[in-house]
Short mmCIF file of C-alpha atoms in Angstrom, two decimals:
data_model
loop_
_atom_site.label_atom_id
_atom_site.label_comp_id
_atom_site.label_asym_id
_atom_site.label_seq_id
_atom_site.Cartn_x
_atom_site.Cartn_y
_atom_site.Cartn_z
CA CYS A 21 165.97 115.77 228.75
CA ALA A 22 165.08 115.47 225.41
CA LEU A 23 167.77 116.22 222.65
CA PRO A 24 167.47 119.39 221.05
CA ILE A 25 165.61 119.61 217.85
CA SER A 26 167.44 121.22 214.39
CA GLY A 27 166.23 124.66 214.07
CA THR A 28 165.80 125.35 217.75
CA GLU A 29 168.07 128.06 219.65
CA ALA A 30 170.97 125.64 220.76
CA PRO A 31 171.14 125.81 224.34
CA GLU A 32 173.48 128.83 226.46
CA PHE A 33 176.32 126.98 227.41
CA CYS A 34 179.40 129.14 229.49
CA LEU A 35 181.91 126.25 230.68
CA ARG A 36 185.81 126.17 232.17
CA ASN A 37 188.22 125.18 229.23
CA GLN A 38 191.19 122.96 229.28
CA ASP A 39 193.39 126.44 230.15
CA ASP A 40 190.60 127.68 233.46
CA LYS A 41 189.09 130.15 230.87
CA ASP A 42 185.37 130.88 230.08
CA VAL A 43 184.34 129.35 226.52
CA SER A 44 180.88 129.99 226.28
CA LEU A 45 178.31 129.49 222.72
CA LYS A 46 177.25 133.39 222.45
CA ASP A 47 181.57 134.86 222.42
CA ASN A 48 181.46 132.00 218.61
CA SER A 49 178.78 132.89 217.48
CA ASP A 50 180.98 134.41 214.35
CA LYS A 51 181.69 131.02 213.63
CA TRP A 52 179.85 127.00 213.35
CA ILE A 53 180.69 124.84 215.95
CA VAL A 54 180.36 121.26 216.40
CA LEU A 55 179.87 120.58 220.59
CA TYR A 56 180.27 116.65 221.49
CA PHE A 57 179.40 115.22 224.89
CA TYR A 58 181.49 111.84 226.01
CA PRO A 59 181.66 110.58 229.07
CA LYS A 60 185.77 110.68 230.46
CA ASP A 61 189.17 111.22 229.73
CA ASN A 62 191.49 108.82 229.12
CA THR A 63 188.77 105.95 227.72
CA SER A 64 189.11 104.13 224.89
CA GLY A 65 185.88 105.42 223.21
CA CYS A 66 186.71 109.07 224.14
CA THR A 67 190.00 108.35 223.31
CA LYS A 68 189.50 107.14 220.23
CA GLU A 69 187.38 110.16 219.62
CA ALA A 70 189.07 113.18 220.59
CA CYS A 71 191.88 111.40 219.00
CA ASP A 72 189.38 111.55 215.74
CA PHE A 73 188.44 115.21 215.82
CA THR A 74 192.29 115.74 216.47
CA GLU A 75 193.21 114.66 213.56
CA THR A 76 190.00 116.39 211.56
CA PHE A 77 190.86 119.82 212.99
CA LYS A 78 192.17 121.81 209.99
CA ASP A 79 189.33 120.45 207.78
CA TYR A 80 186.79 121.34 210.74
CA LYS A 81 189.25 124.80 210.60
CA LYS A 82 188.74 125.69 206.49
CA LEU A 83 184.74 125.30 207.34
CA ASN A 84 184.74 127.75 210.08
CA ALA A 85 184.35 125.80 212.69
CA THR A 86 185.15 124.59 216.08
CA VAL A 87 185.08 121.86 218.73
CA PHE A 88 184.05 121.23 221.86
CA GLY A 89 184.23 118.18 223.18
CA VAL A 90 182.40 118.41 227.43
CA SER A 91 182.29 116.74 229.59
CA PRO A 92 181.46 116.01 233.61
CA ASP A 93 185.90 115.81 233.70
CA SER A 94 187.63 118.43 235.73
CA THR A 95 189.84 121.37 233.84
CA GLU A 96 192.82 119.59 235.34
CA SER A 97 192.04 115.90 233.66
CA HIS A 98 191.06 118.12 230.72
CA ARG A 99 194.96 119.20 230.63
CA ARG A 100 196.23 115.53 231.60
CA PHE A 101 193.82 113.87 228.59
CA ILE A 102 195.11 116.89 226.11
CA GLU A 103 199.18 115.75 227.36
CA LYS A 104 199.29 112.31 227.59
CA GLN A 105 197.39 112.70 223.94
CA ASN A 106 198.56 115.53 222.04
CA LEU A 107 194.73 116.47 220.85
CA GLY A 108 194.70 120.11 219.67
CA ILE A 109 190.27 120.50 220.66
CA THR A 110 188.85 122.57 223.47
CA LEU A 111 187.65 120.14 226.02
CA LEU A 112 185.33 122.10 228.49
CA SER A 113 184.60 120.95 231.83
CA ASP A 114 180.97 120.60 233.16
CA PRO A 115 181.26 119.06 236.60
CA ASP A 116 177.54 120.11 237.54
CA LYS A 117 176.51 118.51 234.14
CA LYS A 118 173.81 121.46 233.60
CA VAL A 119 174.98 121.20 230.25
CA HIS A 120 174.46 119.12 229.18
CA LYS A 121 171.09 117.82 230.41
CA ALA A 122 170.64 121.18 228.79
CA TYR A 123 171.70 119.51 224.95
CA GLY A 124 170.06 116.05 226.23
CA ALA A 125 173.34 114.54 227.16
CA TRP A 126 172.92 113.36 230.58
CA GLY A 127 170.27 111.51 231.36
CA LEU A 128 168.86 107.31 231.86
CA LYS A 129 171.31 104.36 230.57
CA LYS A 130 171.54 100.79 229.91
CA ASN A 131 174.33 98.20 230.22
CA TYR A 132 173.94 94.82 231.18
CA GLY A 133 170.35 95.37 232.64
CA LYS A 134 171.74 97.29 235.16
CA GLU A 135 170.24 101.00 234.87
CA TYR A 136 172.21 103.52 235.85
CA GLU A 137 172.27 107.73 234.60
CA GLY A 138 175.03 108.78 232.72
CA VAL A 139 176.79 110.78 230.04
CA ILE A 140 174.89 110.01 226.66
CA ARG A 141 177.55 110.74 224.15
CA SER A 142 175.85 113.84 221.42
CA THR A 143 177.21 115.77 218.78
CA PHE A 144 175.58 118.70 218.12
CA ILE A 145 176.83 121.31 215.10
CA ILE A 146 174.67 124.89 215.91
CA SER A 147 174.96 127.42 213.32
CA PRO A 148 176.77 130.98 213.62
CA ASP A 149 172.94 132.71 214.21
CA GLY A 150 172.97 130.32 216.65
CA LYS A 151 170.45 127.20 215.87
CA ILE A 152 170.93 123.63 216.54
CA ALA A 153 171.93 122.69 212.26
CA GLU A 154 172.07 118.58 213.84
CA ALA A 155 172.32 116.30 216.26
CA TRP A 156 173.52 113.03 216.98
CA SER A 157 172.79 110.73 220.28
CA LYS A 158 174.57 107.69 221.54
CA VAL A 159 177.14 108.20 218.45
CA LYS A 160 179.31 105.31 218.24
CA VAL A 161 182.51 106.86 217.77
CA ARG A 162 184.16 104.42 214.25
CA VAL A 163 181.13 101.58 212.92
CA LYS A 164 183.02 99.10 211.46
CA ARG A 165 181.71 97.54 208.10
CA LYS A 166 182.10 95.26 205.30
CA GLY A 167 183.50 98.59 202.96
CA GLY A 168 186.03 99.06 206.24
CA GLU A 169 185.33 101.38 209.27
CA THR A 170 183.92 105.03 209.35
CA ARG A 171 184.35 107.47 212.08
CA HIS A 172 181.77 109.44 213.09
CA VAL A 173 183.70 112.71 212.66
CA ASP A 174 183.61 112.32 208.79
CA VAL A 175 179.67 111.91 209.65
CA VAL A 176 179.99 115.63 210.90
CA LYS A 177 182.48 116.79 208.83
CA GLU A 178 180.53 115.60 205.45
CA ARG A 179 177.16 116.88 207.04
CA LEU A 180 178.36 120.50 207.70
CA LYS A 181 179.68 120.66 204.68
CA GLU A 182 176.16 120.02 203.39
CA LEU A 183 174.41 122.44 205.48
CA GLN A 184 176.88 124.99 204.55
CA ASN A 185 175.76 124.49 200.77
CA GLU A 186 172.28 124.90 201.52
#
């Protein structure tokens, strides 16, 4: 599954959120959407990413953007994850991985020389007109550099600001 290209229509989705309510792309067509795919609730990298998005959620809201995290986990798992980590973002459940596949966020991975299928951590900015405005694949949640740590959520937020000013 290839990553959708910037400028193309974002694949439509309708998934259940943590409250078992349907959330779809078309129901959010008046906003910018940050759609990020992550492997598993309550794991270290996924927890950091969800907490980072929660911490910056007000900034995204000011930019007329909403954030959706998507994983194959159940809505019940999402509820526990949100409660345990005090998350302020919406998590969507994609147990059959159809939306993961449509966005190129499911595929072959390698770990310690073994190949397996799994979630490819990916983030997309979708414009209010339903187009992919930016895409990142094989995301690193935080990258340590000499000058400190760069958080993926900050990179996404800065790119969103640039897109809105183009």
